[in-house]
Amino acid sequence: MTTIIKARDAADFLSLVPRLLGYEPRRSIVLVPFRAGRTGGGLRVDLPPAAADTDAVASTLIGFACRVEHTDAYAVLVYDDDADSVTHAELVAALEVRAQACGLRRIDALHIASGRWRSYLDPDLGGTVATDPDADAHRPVGDQGAGASLPHVDLARSERVGRALTECARALEWVLNGSRPADARIHPDALVASLALEDLPAFFETWIPPHGTATPPGDAVEADHADVQDLALLIWCLARPALRDIALATWVRGVHGGDAALVAQQEWEAGAAYPDELGAWMMGEGARPDVDRLTAAVDVCRLAAASAPAAYRPGALAASAWLSWALGRSTHAARYCEQALAIDAEHGLSLIVLSMVDAGHLPDWAFRAQPG
């Protein structure tokens, strides 16, 4: 049985969707799952091309909705740029067929284009998307791709980071491989920075603000807030898969998680099997990570990518991609992967994350409510 939201209610609902998602959807299908009449989020995918298999798209979307805990109903919103008529009606109908098979009740189905909405369920229903000055003060700016750009780092600062990275890489190669020439000098700053390798999880944890500390949005992060030598060492670590994975484990699971990943990595290099339970979170399984920690971490990795010379950039971009994917920002994740692969077409983590995005694979914790 379908419940149609009347004009005023539908307009109000549409005005809330950008705040629900954190952006203004564009050329998108948004499925909003409900539980007992309430919702806490939405699932967005790009509008499918004309040649797409409508039934397959509908099955995937309803499958996503069914994975959200305790979902009993849904609303579907189709955002289509400058459409003169209601589009994608076939897909909306296919969604309802799949939803009925899963026992989900349809709350409404709306088409939005050029600032106006129309109902798929009643051609007489429609109107202008509500604009409330008070609500608009908190309304997100930009579409699903907004915020993916790397922060600005001025050329002089970038050059200093590059020089520090060169010194750091040279010092670490000499120290770790015992290949230091007799007459070679290790830069003191590089040597001091390299001491952080004695406790990698602790070093990675220093990039996450203490719990409850406000952090600026990604585009507001300034390179001047990060020590040049520490930033260079972070870039060097993120360019090495084993160290990058320890960084991600620390940011996802805390210092103890980073310690466990470090021990597992050392044992794996000695020939032991890598524990399945320690790698499961990389595929989005396990307890839901703290959103604030992941958000802070992705801002740090975006800063590292913006500051790094091209040869070192794929590691930081791939870390940004995985963290974005873990936060449910697949559009951002794909963009970072594509940037990394434009530099290194065989970059492992970038290929893995992009394949997950292309397959519509989302972390399991994306379908569970945020604690608290």
Short mmCIF file of C-alpha atoms in Angstrom, two decimals, residues 126-343:
data_model
loop_
_atom_site.label_atom_id
_atom_site.label_comp_id
_atom_site.label_asym_id
_atom_site.label_seq_id
_atom_site.Cartn_x
_atom_site.Cartn_y
_atom_site.Cartn_z
CA GLY A 126 3.78 18.83 -7.88
CA GLY A 127 5.26 22.17 -7.00
CA THR A 128 8.37 24.14 -6.28
CA VAL A 129 11.05 22.69 -4.03
CA ALA A 130 10.65 24.57 -0.74
CA THR A 131 13.13 27.29 0.14
CA ASP A 132 13.26 28.21 3.81
CA PRO A 133 15.75 30.99 4.72
CA ASP A 134 16.36 29.43 8.14
CA ALA A 135 16.89 25.96 6.66
CA ASP A 136 19.00 27.35 3.82
CA ALA A 137 21.50 28.69 6.37
CA HIS A 138 22.40 25.07 7.11
CA ARG A 139 21.90 23.74 3.59
CA PRO A 140 24.97 22.07 2.05
CA VAL A 141 26.62 23.80 -0.88
CA GLY A 142 27.49 21.71 -3.94
CA ASP A 143 26.54 18.31 -5.29
CA GLN A 144 27.84 14.82 -4.49
CA GLY A 145 31.22 15.68 -6.00
CA ALA A 146 31.74 18.80 -3.88
CA GLY A 147 34.57 18.66 -1.38
CA ALA A 148 36.63 16.13 -3.31
CA SER A 149 39.18 18.67 -4.52
CA LEU A 150 42.52 18.53 -2.75
CA PRO A 151 43.29 21.48 -0.45
CA HIS A 152 45.44 24.29 -1.82
CA VAL A 153 49.13 24.13 -0.93
CA ASP A 154 51.27 27.03 -2.13
CA LEU A 155 54.25 26.26 -4.31
CA ALA A 156 56.89 27.35 -1.78
CA ARG A 157 55.41 25.13 0.89
CA SER A 158 55.14 22.21 -1.51
CA GLU A 159 58.78 22.62 -2.49
CA ARG A 160 59.84 22.56 1.17
CA VAL A 161 57.87 19.37 1.71
CA GLY A 162 59.49 17.89 -1.41
CA ARG A 163 62.99 18.70 -0.19
CA ALA A 164 62.22 17.29 3.25
CA LEU A 165 60.82 14.14 1.62
CA THR A 166 64.01 13.69 -0.42
CA GLU A 167 66.16 14.00 2.69
CA CYS A 168 63.84 11.73 4.67
CA ALA A 169 63.82 9.04 1.96
CA ARG A 170 67.61 9.13 1.64
CA ALA A 171 68.16 8.92 5.40
CA LEU A 172 65.71 6.05 5.80
CA GLU A 173 67.22 4.13 2.92
CA TRP A 174 70.68 4.47 4.38
CA VAL A 175 69.59 3.60 7.93
CA LEU A 176 67.21 0.74 7.06
CA ASN A 177 69.39 -0.84 4.40
CA GLY A 178 72.75 -0.08 5.99
CA SER A 179 73.87 1.48 2.70
CA ARG A 180 75.08 4.85 3.92
CA PRO A 181 78.26 5.95 2.10
CA ALA A 182 81.15 6.66 4.45
CA ASP A 183 81.29 10.36 3.54
CA ALA A 184 77.50 10.93 3.38
CA ARG A 185 75.72 13.23 5.80
CA ILE A 186 72.23 12.55 7.12
CA HIS A 187 70.20 15.72 7.48
CA PRO A 188 69.51 16.20 11.23
CA ASP A 189 65.83 17.07 10.69
CA ALA A 190 65.34 13.95 8.61
CA LEU A 191 67.01 11.84 11.28
CA VAL A 192 64.79 13.32 14.00
CA ALA A 193 61.64 12.75 11.92
CA SER A 194 62.65 9.16 11.20
CA LEU A 195 62.65 8.39 14.95
CA ALA A 196 58.85 8.27 14.67
CA LEU A 197 59.26 4.92 12.91
CA GLU A 198 60.10 3.41 16.31
CA ASP A 199 56.36 3.60 17.12
CA LEU A 200 54.41 3.90 13.88
CA PRO A 201 50.89 3.64 15.33
CA ALA A 202 51.68 6.41 17.80
CA PHE A 203 52.98 8.57 14.94
CA PHE A 204 49.85 8.00 12.86
CA GLU A 205 47.66 8.71 15.89
CA THR A 206 49.23 12.17 16.30
CA TRP A 207 47.40 13.21 13.12
CA ILE A 208 43.98 12.61 14.71
CA PRO A 209 42.70 15.39 17.03
CA PRO A 210 41.76 14.28 20.54
CA HIS A 211 38.15 13.13 20.97
CA GLY A 212 35.80 16.09 21.14
CA THR A 213 38.22 18.51 19.49
CA ALA A 214 36.66 20.37 16.59
CA THR A 215 38.33 19.86 13.22
CA PRO A 216 38.02 22.15 10.21
CA PRO A 217 36.44 20.89 7.00
CA GLY A 218 38.83 19.38 4.46
CA ASP A 219 39.16 22.45 2.25
CA ALA A 220 40.02 24.54 5.31
CA VAL A 221 42.99 22.38 6.32
CA GLU A 222 46.16 24.38 5.78
CA ALA A 223 49.58 22.91 5.12
CA ASP A 224 51.13 25.40 7.55
CA HIS A 225 49.40 23.54 10.39
CA ALA A 226 51.56 20.48 9.74
CA ASP A 227 55.27 20.25 10.43
CA VAL A 228 57.16 19.89 7.15
CA GLN A 229 59.31 16.98 8.33
CA ASP A 230 56.38 15.10 9.86
CA LEU A 231 54.31 15.63 6.73
CA ALA A 232 57.19 14.38 4.60
CA LEU A 233 57.48 11.25 6.75
CA LEU A 234 53.74 10.66 6.52
CA ILE A 235 53.87 10.92 2.71
CA TRP A 236 56.81 8.49 2.67
CA CYS A 237 54.83 6.01 4.81
CA LEU A 238 51.66 6.27 2.74
CA ALA A 239 53.68 5.47 -0.38
CA ARG A 240 54.56 2.07 1.12
CA PRO A 241 51.63 -0.39 1.20
CA ALA A 242 52.62 -2.13 4.43
CA LEU A 243 53.04 1.14 6.33
CA ARG A 244 49.95 2.68 4.72
CA ASP A 245 47.85 -0.25 5.91
CA ILE A 246 49.15 0.24 9.46
CA ALA A 247 48.16 3.90 9.19
CA LEU A 248 44.65 2.97 8.05
CA ALA A 249 44.35 0.36 10.80
CA THR A 250 45.34 2.97 13.38
CA TRP A 251 42.85 5.53 12.09
CA VAL A 252 40.06 2.95 11.92
CA ARG A 253 40.72 0.94 15.08
CA GLY A 254 42.94 3.14 17.24
CA VAL A 255 46.53 2.67 18.38
CA HIS A 256 45.87 -0.89 19.56
CA GLY A 257 44.54 -1.73 16.11
CA GLY A 258 47.65 -0.21 14.56
CA ASP A 259 49.85 -2.24 16.91
CA ALA A 260 48.03 -5.43 15.92
CA ALA A 261 48.42 -4.60 12.23
CA LEU A 262 52.14 -3.89 12.72
CA VAL A 263 52.72 -7.22 14.47
CA ALA A 264 50.68 -9.07 11.84
CA GLN A 265 52.67 -7.40 9.07
CA GLN A 266 55.98 -8.37 10.66
CA GLU A 267 54.83 -11.98 11.13
CA TRP A 268 53.50 -12.13 7.56
CA GLU A 269 56.88 -11.00 6.24
CA ALA A 270 58.42 -13.84 8.28
CA GLY A 271 56.11 -16.34 6.54
CA ALA A 272 53.04 -16.50 8.81
CA ALA A 273 49.49 -16.12 7.47
CA TYR A 274 47.94 -12.69 7.85
CA PRO A 275 44.97 -12.97 10.28
CA ASP A 276 41.65 -12.81 8.44
CA GLU A 277 40.02 -10.82 11.20
CA LEU A 278 42.64 -8.07 10.92
CA GLY A 279 42.10 -7.68 7.20
CA ALA A 280 38.31 -7.89 7.22
CA TRP A 281 37.85 -4.19 8.00
CA MET A 282 39.60 -3.31 4.74
CA MET A 283 36.56 -4.76 2.98
CA GLY A 284 34.18 -2.88 5.27
CA GLU A 285 33.43 -5.66 7.75
CA GLY A 286 33.40 -5.40 11.53
CA ALA A 287 32.46 -2.69 13.98
CA ARG A 288 31.56 0.70 12.54
CA PRO A 289 34.56 3.09 12.78
CA ASP A 290 34.23 6.47 14.42
CA VAL A 291 33.12 8.93 11.73
CA ASP A 292 35.05 11.84 13.25
CA ARG A 293 38.30 9.87 13.19
CA LEU A 294 37.80 8.83 9.57
CA THR A 295 36.89 12.38 8.57
CA ALA A 296 40.02 13.76 10.23
CA ALA A 297 42.13 11.04 8.61
CA VAL A 298 40.82 11.69 5.10
CA ASP A 299 41.56 15.40 5.52
CA VAL A 300 45.12 14.53 6.56
CA CYS A 301 45.59 12.22 3.56
CA ARG A 302 44.16 14.82 1.18
CA LEU A 303 46.66 17.33 2.58
CA ALA A 304 49.46 14.78 2.12
CA ALA A 305 48.37 14.16 -1.49
CA ALA A 306 48.22 17.89 -2.23
CA SER A 307 51.68 18.43 -0.75
CA ALA A 308 53.44 15.39 -2.25
CA PRO A 309 55.54 15.28 -5.41
CA ALA A 310 53.78 13.35 -8.18
CA ALA A 311 55.81 10.17 -7.72
CA TYR A 312 54.70 9.89 -4.07
CA ARG A 313 51.10 11.09 -4.56
CA PRO A 314 49.32 7.76 -5.40
CA GLY A 315 49.79 6.38 -1.88
CA ALA A 316 48.15 9.38 -0.22
CA LEU A 317 45.42 9.48 -2.87
CA ALA A 318 44.67 5.77 -2.38
CA ALA A 319 44.46 6.26 1.39
CA SER A 320 42.09 9.19 0.78
CA ALA A 321 40.05 6.96 -1.53
CA TRP A 322 39.72 4.10 0.95
CA LEU A 323 38.80 6.45 3.81
CA SER A 324 36.23 8.20 1.61
CA TRP A 325 34.76 4.83 0.63
CA ALA A 326 34.62 3.85 4.31
CA LEU A 327 32.66 7.04 4.98
CA GLY A 328 30.18 6.24 2.20
CA ARG A 329 31.59 8.86 -0.19
CA SER A 330 32.05 6.61 -3.20
CA THR A 331 32.02 9.53 -5.66
CA HIS A 332 35.01 11.07 -3.88
CA ALA A 333 36.74 7.69 -3.61
CA ALA A 334 36.48 7.09 -7.36
CA ARG A 335 37.93 10.53 -8.10
CA TYR A 336 40.98 9.93 -5.89
CA CYS A 337 41.53 6.49 -7.42
CA GLU A 338 41.41 7.92 -10.92
CA GLN A 339 43.96 10.59 -10.00
CA ALA A 340 46.27 7.96 -8.50
CA LEU A 341 45.93 5.65 -11.51
CA ALA A 342 46.70 8.52 -13.87
CA ILE A 343 50.14 8.57 -12.21
#
